[in-house]
CSV table of N, CA and C in Angstrom, one decimal:
chain,number,residue,atom,x,y,z
A,1402,UNK,N,-180.9,-148.8,78.9
A,1402,UNK,CA,-181.6,-148.0,78.6
A,1402,UNK,C,-181.4,-148.3,76.7
A,1403,UNK,N,-182.3,-147.9,76.0
A,1403,UNK,CA,-182.2,-147.9,74.8
A,1403,UNK,C,-182.8,-146.3,74.5
A,1404,UNK,N,-182.0,-146.0,73.4
A,1404,UNK,CA,-182.5,-144.5,73.3
A,1404,UNK,C,-183.3,-144.6,71.5
A,1405,UNK,N,-182.5,-145.5,70.9
A,1405,UNK,CA,-182.9,-146.1,69.8
A,1405,UNK,C,-183.5,-147.5,69.8
A,1406,UNK,N,-185.2,-147.3,69.3
A,1406,UNK,CA,-185.8,-148.5,69.3
A,1406,UNK,C,-185.2,-149.7,68.5
A,1407,UNK,N,-185.0,-150.3,68.5
A,1407,UNK,CA,-184.7,-151.8,67.8
A,1407,UNK,C,-185.8,-152.5,67.0
A,1408,UNK,N,-185.9,-152.5,65.7
A,1408,UNK,CA,-186.6,-153.3,64.7
A,1408,UNK,C,-186.8,-154.6,65.4
A,1409,UNK,N,-185.6,-155.6,66.2
A,1409,UNK,CA,-185.8,-156.7,67.0
A,1409,UNK,C,-186.4,-157.3,68.3
A,1410,UNK,N,-186.8,-158.0,68.4
A,1410,UNK,CA,-187.6,-158.7,69.4
A,1410,UNK,C,-186.3,-158.3,70.6
A,1411,UNK,N,-186.4,-158.1,71.9
A,1411,UNK,CA,-185.5,-157.7,73.0
A,1411,UNK,C,-184.6,-159.5,72.7
A,1412,UNK,N,-185.4,-160.4,72.9
A,1412,UNK,CA,-184.6,-161.8,72.8
A,1412,UNK,C,-183.4,-161.8,71.8
A,1413,UNK,N,-183.6,-161.7,70.6
A,1413,UNK,CA,-182.6,-161.4,69.4
A,1413,UNK,C,-181.9,-160.5,69.9
A,1414,UNK,N,-182.3,-159.0,69.9
A,1414,UNK,CA,-181.4,-158.3,70.0
A,1414,UNK,C,-180.4,-158.6,70.9
A,1415,UNK,N,-180.8,-159.0,71.8
A,1415,UNK,CA,-179.6,-159.5,73.2
A,1415,UNK,C,-178.3,-160.3,72.1
A,1416,UNK,N,-178.8,-161.5,71.2
A,1416,UNK,CA,-178.0,-162.1,71.1
A,1416,UNK,C,-176.8,-161.2,69.9
A,1417,UNK,N,-177.8,-160.5,69.2
A,1417,UNK,CA,-176.8,-159.8,68.0
A,1417,UNK,C,-176.7,-159.0,69.1
A,1418,UNK,N,-176.9,-158.2,69.8
A,1418,UNK,CA,-176.0,-157.2,70.4
A,1418,UNK,C,-174.7,-157.5,71.0
A,1419,UNK,N,-174.7,-159.0,71.6
A,1419,UNK,CA,-173.3,-159.7,72.3
A,1419,UNK,C,-172.7,-159.6,70.7
A,1420,UNK,N,-173.0,-160.8,69.7
A,1420,UNK,CA,-172.3,-160.5,68.6
A,1420,UNK,C,-171.5,-159.9,67.9
A,1421,UNK,N,-172.2,-158.6,68.3
A,1421,UNK,CA,-171.8,-157.2,67.7
A,1421,UNK,C,-170.7,-156.3,68.2
A,1422,UNK,N,-170.5,-156.8,69.5
A,1422,UNK,CA,-170.2,-156.1,71.1
A,1422,UNK,C,-168.7,-157.0,71.0
A,1423,UNK,N,-168.9,-158.2,71.1
A,1423,UNK,CA,-167.6,-159.2,70.5
A,1423,UNK,C,-166.6,-159.1,69.3
A,1424,UNK,N,-167.4,-158.8,68.3
A,1424,UNK,CA,-166.8,-158.6,66.8
A,1424,UNK,C,-166.0,-157.1,67.1
A,1425,UNK,N,-166.6,-155.9,68.1
A,1425,UNK,CA,-166.1,-155.0,67.9
A,1425,UNK,C,-165.0,-155.1,69.1
A,1426,UNK,N,-164.8,-155.7,69.9
A,1426,UNK,CA,-163.8,-155.7,70.5
A,1426,UNK,C,-162.3,-156.5,69.9
A,1427,UNK,N,-162.8,-157.4,69.3
A,1427,UNK,CA,-161.7,-157.9,68.9
A,1427,UNK,C,-161.3,-157.3,67.2
A,1428,UNK,N,-161.8,-157.1,66.8
A,1428,UNK,CA,-161.3,-156.0,65.6
A,1428,UNK,C,-160.9,-154.5,66.1
A,1429,UNK,N,-160.8,-154.3,67.3
A,1429,UNK,CA,-160.1,-153.1,68.0
A,1429,UNK,C,-158.5,-153.8,68.3
A,1430,UNK,N,-159.1,-154.6,68.6
A,1430,UNK,CA,-157.7,-155.7,69.7
A,1430,UNK,C,-156.7,-155.5,68.1
A,1431,UNK,N,-157.6,-156.4,67.0
A,1431,UNK,CA,-156.9,-156.5,65.9
A,1431,UNK,C,-156.1,-155.4,65.3
A,1432,UNK,N,-156.6,-154.4,65.1
A,1432,UNK,CA,-156.1,-153.3,64.6
A,1432,UNK,C,-154.9,-152.8,65.3
A,1433,UNK,N,-154.9,-152.9,67.0
A,1433,UNK,CA,-154.1,-152.6,67.7
A,1433,UNK,C,-152.5,-153.3,67.6
A,1434,UNK,N,-152.8,-154.5,67.8
A,1434,UNK,CA,-151.9,-156.0,67.8
A,1434,UNK,C,-151.3,-155.9,66.1
A,1435,UNK,N,-151.9,-155.4,65.4
A,1435,UNK,CA,-151.3,-154.8,64.0
A,1435,UNK,C,-150.4,-153.9,64.0
A,1436,UNK,N,-150.9,-152.6,64.6
A,1436,UNK,CA,-150.3,-151.8,64.4
A,1436,UNK,C,-149.0,-152.1,65.6
A,1437,UNK,N,-149.0,-152.5,66.3
A,1437,UNK,CA,-147.5,-153.0,67.2
A,1437,UNK,C,-147.2,-153.4,66.3
A,1438,UNK,N,-147.4,-154.8,65.9
A,1438,UNK,CA,-146.2,-155.5,65.2
A,1438,UNK,C,-145.4,-154.6,63.6
A,1439,UNK,N,-146.3,-154.3,63.0
A,1439,UNK,CA,-146.0,-153.0,62.2
A,1439,UNK,C,-144.7,-152.1,62.9
A,1440,UNK,N,-145.1,-151.1,63.9
A,1440,UNK,CA,-144.4,-150.4,64.2
A,1440,UNK,C,-142.8,-151.2,64.5
A,1441,UNK,N,-142.9,-152.4,64.5
A,1441,UNK,CA,-141.4,-153.2,65.3
A,1441,UNK,C,-141.0,-154.4,65.0
A,1442,UNK,N,-142.0,-154.2,63.6
A,1442,UNK,CA,-141.2,-155.6,62.5
A,1442,UNK,C,-139.8,-155.1,62.2
A,1443,UNK,N,-138.5,-156.3,61.9
A,1443,UNK,CA,-137.5,-156.1,61.8
A,1443,UNK,C,-137.3,-157.2,60.9
A,1444,UNK,N,-136.3,-157.2,59.9
A,1444,UNK,CA,-135.8,-158.2,59.2
A,1444,UNK,C,-136.1,-157.9,57.6
A,1445,UNK,N,-135.4,-159.0,56.9
A,1445,UNK,CA,-135.8,-159.0,55.4
A,1445,UNK,C,-136.8,-158.5,54.5
A,1446,UNK,N,-137.8,-159.1,56.0
A,1446,UNK,CA,-139.5,-158.8,54.6
A,1446,UNK,C,-139.7,-157.5,55.5
A,1447,UNK,N,-139.1,-156.4,56.0
A,1447,UNK,CA,-139.6,-155.6,56.7
A,1447,UNK,C,-140.4,-154.6,55.9
A,1448,UNK,N,-140.1,-154.3,54.7
A,1448,UNK,CA,-140.9,-153.4,54.0
A,1448,UNK,C,-142.5,-154.2,53.7
A,1449,UNK,N,-142.3,-155.1,53.0
A,1449,UNK,CA,-143.5,-156.2,52.6
A,1449,UNK,C,-144.2,-156.3,53.5
A,1450,UNK,N,-143.9,-156.8,54.7
A,1450,UNK,CA,-144.6,-156.8,56.1
A,1450,UNK,C,-145.0,-155.5,56.4
A,1451,UNK,N,-144.2,-154.1,56.6
A,1451,UNK,CA,-144.5,-153.4,57.4
A,1451,UNK,C,-146.0,-152.4,56.2
A,1452,UNK,N,-146.2,-153.0,55.2
A,1452,UNK,CA,-147.0,-152.4,54.1
A,1452,UNK,C,-148.6,-153.4,54.4
A,1453,UNK,N,-148.1,-154.5,54.7
A,1453,UNK,CA,-149.0,-155.8,54.8
A,1453,UNK,C,-149.6,-155.6,56.0
A,1454,UNK,N,-149.1,-155.2,57.1
A,1454,UNK,CA,-149.8,-155.2,58.2
A,1454,UNK,C,-150.5,-153.7,58.4
A,1455,UNK,N,-150.0,-152.7,57.4
A,1455,UNK,CA,-151.1,-151.2,57.7
A,1455,UNK,C,-152.2,-152.1,56.6
A,1456,UNK,N,-152.3,-152.9,55.5
A,1456,UNK,CA,-153.7,-153.2,55.1
A,1456,UNK,C,-154.4,-153.6,56.4
A,1457,UNK,N,-154.0,-154.7,57.0
A,1457,UNK,CA,-154.7,-155.0,58.0
A,1457,UNK,C,-155.9,-154.2,59.1
A,1458,UNK,N,-154.5,-153.1,59.6
A,1458,UNK,CA,-155.0,-152.5,60.5
A,1458,UNK,C,-156.0,-151.3,59.8
A,1459,UNK,N,-156.3,-151.1,58.6
A,1459,UNK,CA,-157.2,-150.3,57.8
A,1459,UNK,C,-158.2,-151.2,57.5
A,1460,UNK,N,-158.0,-152.4,56.8
A,1460,UNK,CA,-159.5,-153.3,57.3
A,1460,UNK,C,-160.5,-153.2,58.4
A,1461,UNK,N,-159.2,-153.6,59.7
A,1461,UNK,CA,-159.9,-153.6,60.9
A,1461,UNK,C,-160.8,-152.6,61.4
A,1462,UNK,N,-160.2,-151.6,61.4
A,1462,UNK,CA,-160.7,-150.0,61.7
A,1462,UNK,C,-161.8,-149.9,61.1
A,1463,UNK,N,-162.2,-150.2,59.8
A,1463,UNK,CA,-163.3,-150.2,59.0
A,1463,UNK,C,-164.3,-150.9,59.4
A,1464,UNK,N,-163.5,-152.4,59.7
A,1464,UNK,CA,-164.9,-153.3,59.7
A,1464,UNK,C,-165.2,-152.6,61.1
A,1465,UNK,N,-164.4,-152.7,62.0
A,1465,UNK,CA,-165.1,-152.5,63.3
A,1465,UNK,C,-165.9,-150.8,63.8
A,1466,UNK,N,-165.9,-149.5,62.5
A,1466,UNK,CA,-166.7,-148.9,62.7
A,1466,UNK,C,-168.0,-149.4,62.2
A,1467,UNK,N,-167.9,-150.0,61.0
A,1467,UNK,CA,-169.2,-151.0,60.2
A,1467,UNK,C,-170.1,-151.2,61.5
A,1468,UNK,N,-169.4,-152.3,62.3
A,1468,UNK,CA,-169.8,-153.2,63.6
A,1468,UNK,C,-170.4,-152.2,64.5
A,1469,UNK,N,-169.9,-151.7,64.5
A,1469,UNK,CA,-170.3,-150.2,66.3
A,1469,UNK,C,-171.3,-149.5,65.3
A,1470,UNK,N,-171.2,-149.0,63.8
A,1470,UNK,CA,-172.5,-148.2,63.8
A,1470,UNK,C,-174.0,-148.9,63.5
A,1471,UNK,N,-173.0,-150.6,63.1
A,1471,UNK,CA,-175.4,-151.3,63.2
A,1471,UNK,C,-175.4,-151.8,64.4
A,1472,UNK,N,-174.1,-151.7,65.3
A,1472,UNK,CA,-174.8,-151.8,66.5
A,1472,UNK,C,-175.4,-150.8,67.3
A,1473,UNK,N,-175.1,-149.5,67.0
A,1473,UNK,CA,-175.9,-148.3,67.2
A,1473,UNK,C,-177.6,-148.3,66.4
A,1474,UNK,N,-177.3,-148.7,65.6
A,1474,UNK,CA,-178.4,-148.7,64.2
A,1474,UNK,C,-179.9,-149.5,65.0
A,1475,UNK,N,-179.3,-150.6,65.6
A,1475,UNK,CA,-180.1,-151.8,66.3
A,1475,UNK,C,-180.6,-151.1,67.8
A,1476,UNK,N,-179.8,-150.1,68.1
A,1476,UNK,CA,-180.3,-149.4,69.5
A,1476,UNK,C,-179.2,-150.0,70.5
A,1477,UNK,N,-178.1,-150.8,70.1
A,1477,UNK,CA,-177.4,-151.3,71.1
A,1477,UNK,C,-176.0,-150.1,71.2
A,1478,UNK,N,-175.4,-149.3,72.4
A,1478,UNK,CA,-174.7,-148.8,72.5
A,1478,UNK,C,-173.1,-149.7,72.0
A,1479,UNK,N,-172.4,-149.6,71.5
A,1479,UNK,CA,-171.3,-150.0,71.4
A,1479,UNK,C,-170.2,-149.6,72.2
A,1480,UNK,N,-168.9,-150.7,73.1
A,1480,UNK,CA,-168.4,-150.1,73.7
A,1480,UNK,C,-166.9,-150.7,73.0
A,1481,UNK,N,-165.9,-149.5,72.9
A,1481,UNK,CA,-164.8,-150.1,72.4
A,1481,UNK,C,-164.0,-149.3,73.0
A,1482,UNK,N,-164.6,-149.1,74.7
A,1482,UNK,CA,-163.0,-148.5,75.5
A,1482,UNK,C,-162.2,-149.7,75.6
A,1483,UNK,N,-160.9,-148.7,75.9
A,1483,UNK,CA,-159.7,-149.7,76.2
A,1483,UNK,C,-159.7,-151.0,77.0
A,1484,UNK,N,-160.2,-150.4,78.3
A,1484,UNK,CA,-160.9,-151.6,79.4
A,1484,UNK,C,-161.3,-152.8,78.8
A,1485,UNK,N,-162.4,-152.3,78.0
A,1485,UNK,CA,-163.5,-153.2,77.6
A,1485,UNK,C,-162.5,-154.4,76.4
A,1486,UNK,N,-161.9,-153.6,75.5
A,1486,UNK,CA,-161.3,-154.4,74.4
A,1486,UNK,C,-160.4,-155.1,75.4
A,1487,UNK,N,-159.4,-154.7,76.3
A,1487,UNK,CA,-158.7,-155.5,77.1
A,1487,UNK,C,-159.0,-156.8,77.4
A,1488,UNK,N,-160.0,-156.6,78.4
A,1488,UNK,CA,-160.6,-157.7,79.1
A,1488,UNK,C,-161.5,-158.8,78.3
A,1489,UNK,N,-162.2,-158.3,76.8
A,1489,UNK,CA,-162.9,-159.5,75.9
A,1489,UNK,C,-162.4,-159.8,74.7
A,1490,UNK,N,-160.8,-159.3,74.3
A,1490,UNK,CA,-160.4,-159.9,73.3
A,1490,UNK,C,-160.4,-161.4,73.1
A,1491,UNK,N,-160.0,-162.2,71.8
A,1491,UNK,CA,-159.9,-163.5,71.9
A,1491,UNK,C,-158.4,-163.2,71.1
A,1492,UNK,N,-157.8,-162.3,71.0
A,1492,UNK,CA,-156.2,-162.3,70.5
A,1492,UNK,C,-155.3,-162.4,71.6
A,1493,UNK,N,-154.3,-163.3,71.6
A,1493,UNK,CA,-153.2,-162.9,72.5
A,1493,UNK,C,-152.3,-162.2,72.5
A,1494,UNK,N,-151.3,-161.6,73.1
A,1494,UNK,CA,-151.1,-160.1,73.3
A,1494,UNK,C,-149.4,-160.7,72.7
A,1495,UNK,N,-148.9,-160.1,71.7
A,1495,UNK,CA,-147.7,-159.6,71.1
A,1495,UNK,C,-146.4,-159.4,72.2
A,1496,UNK,N,-145.3,-159.9,71.8
A,1496,UNK,CA,-144.2,-159.4,72.8
A,1496,UNK,C,-144.0,-158.4,72.2
A,1497,UNK,N,-143.2,-157.6,73.5
A,1497,UNK,CA,-142.9,-156.2,73.0
A,1497,UNK,C,-141.6,-156.0,72.7
A,1498,UNK,N,-141.3,-155.0,72.5
A,1498,UNK,CA,-140.1,-154.9,71.5
A,1498,UNK,C,-139.8,-155.5,69.9
A,1499,UNK,N,-138.6,-155.0,69.6
A,1499,UNK,CA,-138.8,-155.1,68.5
A,1499,UNK,C,-138.8,-157.4,68.0
A,1500,UNK,N,-139.7,-157.2,66.6
A,1500,UNK,CA,-140.2,-158.3,66.5
A,1500,UNK,C,-139.7,-159.1,65.1
A,1501,UNK,N,-139.1,-160.4,65.1
A,1501,UNK,CA,-138.7,-160.3,63.8
A,1501,UNK,C,-139.7,-160.9,62.7
A,1502,UNK,N,-139.5,-160.6,61.1
A,1502,UNK,CA,-140.2,-160.9,60.4
A,1502,UNK,C,-140.9,-161.9,60.5
A,1503,UNK,N,-140.7,-163.4,60.5
A,1503,UNK,CA,-141.2,-164.7,61.0
A,1503,UNK,C,-141.7,-164.5,61.8
A,1504,UNK,N,-141.4,-164.6,63.0
A,1504,UNK,CA,-142.5,-163.8,64.1
A,1504,UNK,C,-142.8,-163.4,64.2
A,1505,UNK,N,-143.3,-161.8,63.2
A,1505,UNK,CA,-144.5,-161.0,63.0
A,1505,UNK,C,-145.2,-161.8,62.4
A,1506,UNK,N,-145.3,-162.4,61.2
A,1506,UNK,CA,-146.1,-163.4,60.4
A,1506,UNK,C,-146.6,-164.3,61.4
A,1507,UNK,N,-145.9,-165.3,62.3
A,1507,UNK,CA,-146.9,-165.9,63.1
A,1507,UNK,C,-147.7,-165.0,64.2
A,1508,UNK,N,-147.5,-164.3,64.3
A,1508,UNK,CA,-148.4,-163.4,65.4
A,1508,UNK,C,-149.7,-162.8,64.2
A,1509,UNK,N,-149.4,-162.7,63.7
A,1509,UNK,CA,-150.7,-162.1,62.7
A,1509,UNK,C,-151.5,-163.2,62.3
A,1510,UNK,N,-150.8,-164.2,61.5
A,1510,UNK,CA,-151.7,-165.9,61.4
A,1510,UNK,C,-152.2,-165.9,62.8
A,1511,UNK,N,-151.9,-166.4,64.0
A,1511,UNK,CA,-152.5,-166.7,65.0
A,1511,UNK,C,-153.6,-165.3,65.4
A,1512,UNK,N,-153.6,-164.3,65.3
A,1512,UNK,CA,-153.8,-162.9,65.9
A,1512,UNK,C,-155.1,-163.7,64.9
A,1513,UNK,N,-155.0,-163.4,63.4
A,1513,UNK,CA,-156.3,-163.3,62.5
A,1513,UNK,C,-157.2,-164.7,62.6
A,1514,UNK,N,-156.5,-165.7,63.1
A,1514,UNK,CA,-157.3,-167.0,62.9
A,1514,UNK,C,-158.2,-167.1,64.5
A,1515,UNK,N,-157.3,-166.3,65.4
A,1515,UNK,CA,-158.3,-166.4,66.6
A,1515,UNK,C,-160.1,-165.6,66.3
A,1516,UNK,N,-159.6,-164.3,65.5
A,1516,UNK,CA,-160.6,-163.3,65.4
A,1516,UNK,C,-161.7,-163.8,64.3
A,1517,UNK,N,-161.0,-165.0,63.6
A,1517,UNK,CA,-161.8,-165.1,62.1
A,1517,UNK,C,-162.7,-166.8,63.2
A,1518,UNK,N,-162.3,-167.4,64.1
A,1518,UNK,CA,-163.1,-168.7,64.5
A,1518,UNK,C,-164.2,-167.9,65.3
A,1519,UNK,N,-163.7,-166.7,66.2
A,1519,UNK,CA,-164.6,-165.9,66.8
A,1519,UNK,C,-165.8,-165.6,65.9
A,1520,UNK,N,-165.6,-165.3,64.5
A,1520,UNK,CA,-166.4,-164.8,63.9
A,1520,UNK,C,-167.2,-165.2,63.3
A,1521,UNK,N,-166.8,-166.6,62.9
A,1521,UNK,CA,-167.6,-167.7,62.4
A,1521,UNK,C,-168.1,-168.1,63.5
A,1522,UNK,N,-168.3,-168.1,64.5
A,1522,UNK,CA,-169.3,-168.1,65.6
A,1522,UNK,C,-170.6,-167.3,65.9
A,1523,UNK,N,-169.9,-166.4,65.6
A,1523,UNK,CA,-171.3,-165.1,65.8
A,1523,UNK,C,-171.9,-165.3,63.9
A,1524,UNK,N,-171.2,-165.4,63.0
A,1524,UNK,CA,-172.0,-165.9,62.2
A,1524,UNK,C,-173.2,-166.7,62.0
A,1525,UNK,N,-172.6,-167.6,63.0
A,1525,UNK,CA,-173.9,-169.0,63.2
A,1525,UNK,C,-175.2,-168.5,64.0
A,1526,UNK,N,-174.5,-167.7,65.3
A,1526,UNK,CA,-175.1,-167.4,66.0
A,1526,UNK,C,-176.6,-166.1,65.4
A,1527,UNK,N,-176.0,-165.6,64.5
A,1527,UNK,CA,-177.0,-164.0,64.1
A,1527,UNK,C,-177.4,-164.5,63.2
A,1528,UNK,N,-177.4,-166.1,62.5
A,1528,UNK,CA,-178.4,-166.1,61.3
A,1528,UNK,C,-179.9,-166.4,61.0
A,1529,UNK,N,-180.3,-166.6,62.5
A,1529,UNK,CA,-181.9,-166.6,62.8
A,1529,UNK,C,-182.3,-165.0,63.5
A,1530,UNK,N,-181.6,-164.6,64.4
A,1530,UNK,CA,-182.2,-163.7,65.0
A,1530,UNK,C,-182.2,-162.5,63.7
A,1531,UNK,N,-180.9,-162.3,63.3
A,1531,UNK,CA,-180.7,-160.8,62.1
A,1531,UNK,C,-179.9,-161.0,60.9
A,1532,UNK,N,-180.6,-161.8,59.9
A,1532,UNK,CA,-179.6,-162.3,58.6
A,1532,UNK,C,-179.2,-160.8,58.6
A,1533,UNK,N,-179.6,-159.6,58.7
A,1533,UNK,CA,-178.5,-158.3,58.2
A,1533,UNK,C,-177.3,-158.4,58.9
A,1534,UNK,N,-177.4,-158.7,60.3
A,1534,UNK,CA,-175.9,-158.5,60.7
A,1534,UNK,C,-175.3,-159.7,60.2
A,1535,UNK,N,-175.5,-161.1,60.3
A,1535,UNK,CA,-174.8,-162.2,59.9
A,1535,UNK,C,-174.4,-161.6,58.3
A,1536,UNK,N,-174.9,-160.9,57.3
A,1536,UNK,CA,-174.5,-160.9,56.2
A,1536,UNK,C,-173.3,-159.8,56.6
A,1537,UNK,N,-173.4,-158.9,57.2
A,1537,UNK,CA,-172.0,-158.0,57.5
A,1537,UNK,C,-171.0,-158.8,58.4
A,1538,UNK,N,-171.5,-159.8,59.3
A,1538,UNK,CA,-170.6,-160.7,59.9
A,1538,UNK,C,-169.4,-161.5,58.9
A,1539,UNK,N,-170.4,-162.0,57.8
A,1539,UNK,CA,-170.2,-162.6,56.6
A,1539,UNK,C,-168.7,-162.1,55.9
A,1540,UNK,N,-169.4,-160.9,55.5
A,1540,UNK,CA,-168.3,-160.3,54.7
A,1540,UNK,C,-167.3,-159.7,55.2
A,1541,UNK,N,-167.4,-159.3,56.9
A,1541,UNK,CA,-166.1,-158.9,57.5
A,1541,UNK,C,-165.1,-160.3,57.5
A,1542,UNK,N,-166.0,-161.6,57.6
A,1542,UNK,CA,-164.9,-162.8,58.1
A,1542,UNK,C,-164.1,-162.8,56.7
A,1543,UNK,N,-164.7,-163.0,55.7
A,1543,UNK,CA,-164.2,-163.3,54.2
A,1543,UNK,C,-163.0,-162.3,54.1
A,1544,UNK,N,-163.1,-161.1,54.6
A,1544,UNK,CA,-161.9,-160.2,54.4
A,1544,UNK,C,-161.1,-160.6,55.2
A,1545,UNK,N,-161.1,-160.7,56.7
A,1545,UNK,CA,-160.1,-161.5,57.2
A,1545,UNK,C,-159.5,-162.8,57.3
A,1546,UNK,N,-160.4,-163.8,56.1
A,1546,UNK,CA,-159.6,-165.0,56.0
A,1546,UNK,C,-158.8,-164.3,55.0
A,1547,UNK,N,-158.8,-163.7,54.0
A,1547,UNK,CA,-158.2,-162.9,53.0
A,1547,UNK,C,-156.8,-162.5,53.4
A,1548,UNK,N,-156.8,-161.6,54.4
A,1548,UNK,CA,-155.6,-161.5,55.2
A,1548,UNK,C,-154.3,-162.6,55.6
A,1549,UNK,N,-155.5,-163.4,56.4
A,1549,UNK,CA,-155.2,-164.4,56.9
A,1549,UNK,C,-154.3,-165.7,56.1
A,1550,UNK,N,-154.8,-165.7,55.0
A,1550,UNK,CA,-154.1,-166.3,53.9
A,1550,UNK,C,-153.0,-165.9,53.5
A,1551,UNK,N,-152.8,-164.5,52.9
A,1551,UNK,CA,-151.4,-163.5,52.9
A,1551,UNK,C,-150.6,-164.1,53.7
A,1552,UNK,N,-151.1,-163.8,55.0
A,1552,UNK,CA,-149.7,-163.9,56.1
A,1552,UNK,C,-149.3,-165.5,56.3
A,1553,UNK,N,-150.1,-166.3,56.2
A,1553,UNK,CA,-149.6,-167.8,55.9
A,1553,UNK,C,-148.7,-167.8,54.6
A,1554,UNK,N,-149.1,-167.5,53.6
A,1554,UNK,CA,-148.6,-167.6,52.3
A,1554,UNK,C,-147.0,-166.9,52.5
A,1555,UNK,N,-147.0,-166.1,53.6
A,1555,UNK,CA,-145.4,-165.7,53.8
A,1555,UNK,C,-144.2,-166.6,54.4
A,1556,UNK,N,-144.8,-167.0,55.2
A,1556,UNK,CA,-143.7,-168.1,55.8
A,1556,UNK,C,-144.0,-169.8,55.3
A,1557,UNK,N,-144.9,-169.7,54.0
A,1557,UNK,CA,-145.3,-170.7,53.0
A,1557,UNK,C,-143.9,-171.8,53.5
């Protein structure tokens, strides 16, 4: 059921809605993974990583809101429920307990890399059906790639 009538044809809306839903799931999970690591990181680089992780959380949360609002504007109901995120995310789970700073960096490099790969696919998928959504996804991907670079530089 569509409460909001989309300006996109149904076939395009299906592609774009799927891309936005996938992006939402990955971004919500990225924020949760980054926060989990943020709470549990230990080691000599604790302070700098603790702050850097919060930057990722803030970005992922803001981007997830933008993605969900874009979906809503197109008449697609966004689903960010825990079960949906758990079953659809492309991010591997992080270990429980304390996480040494080097392992924390690797976990974020891996998580960001997984999301970026999936986001780049979504950028391709949305090029024809909705360049506006593609533009949103391009901007998000660029920001995630900046975070990815910064975490990679931590283990230079």
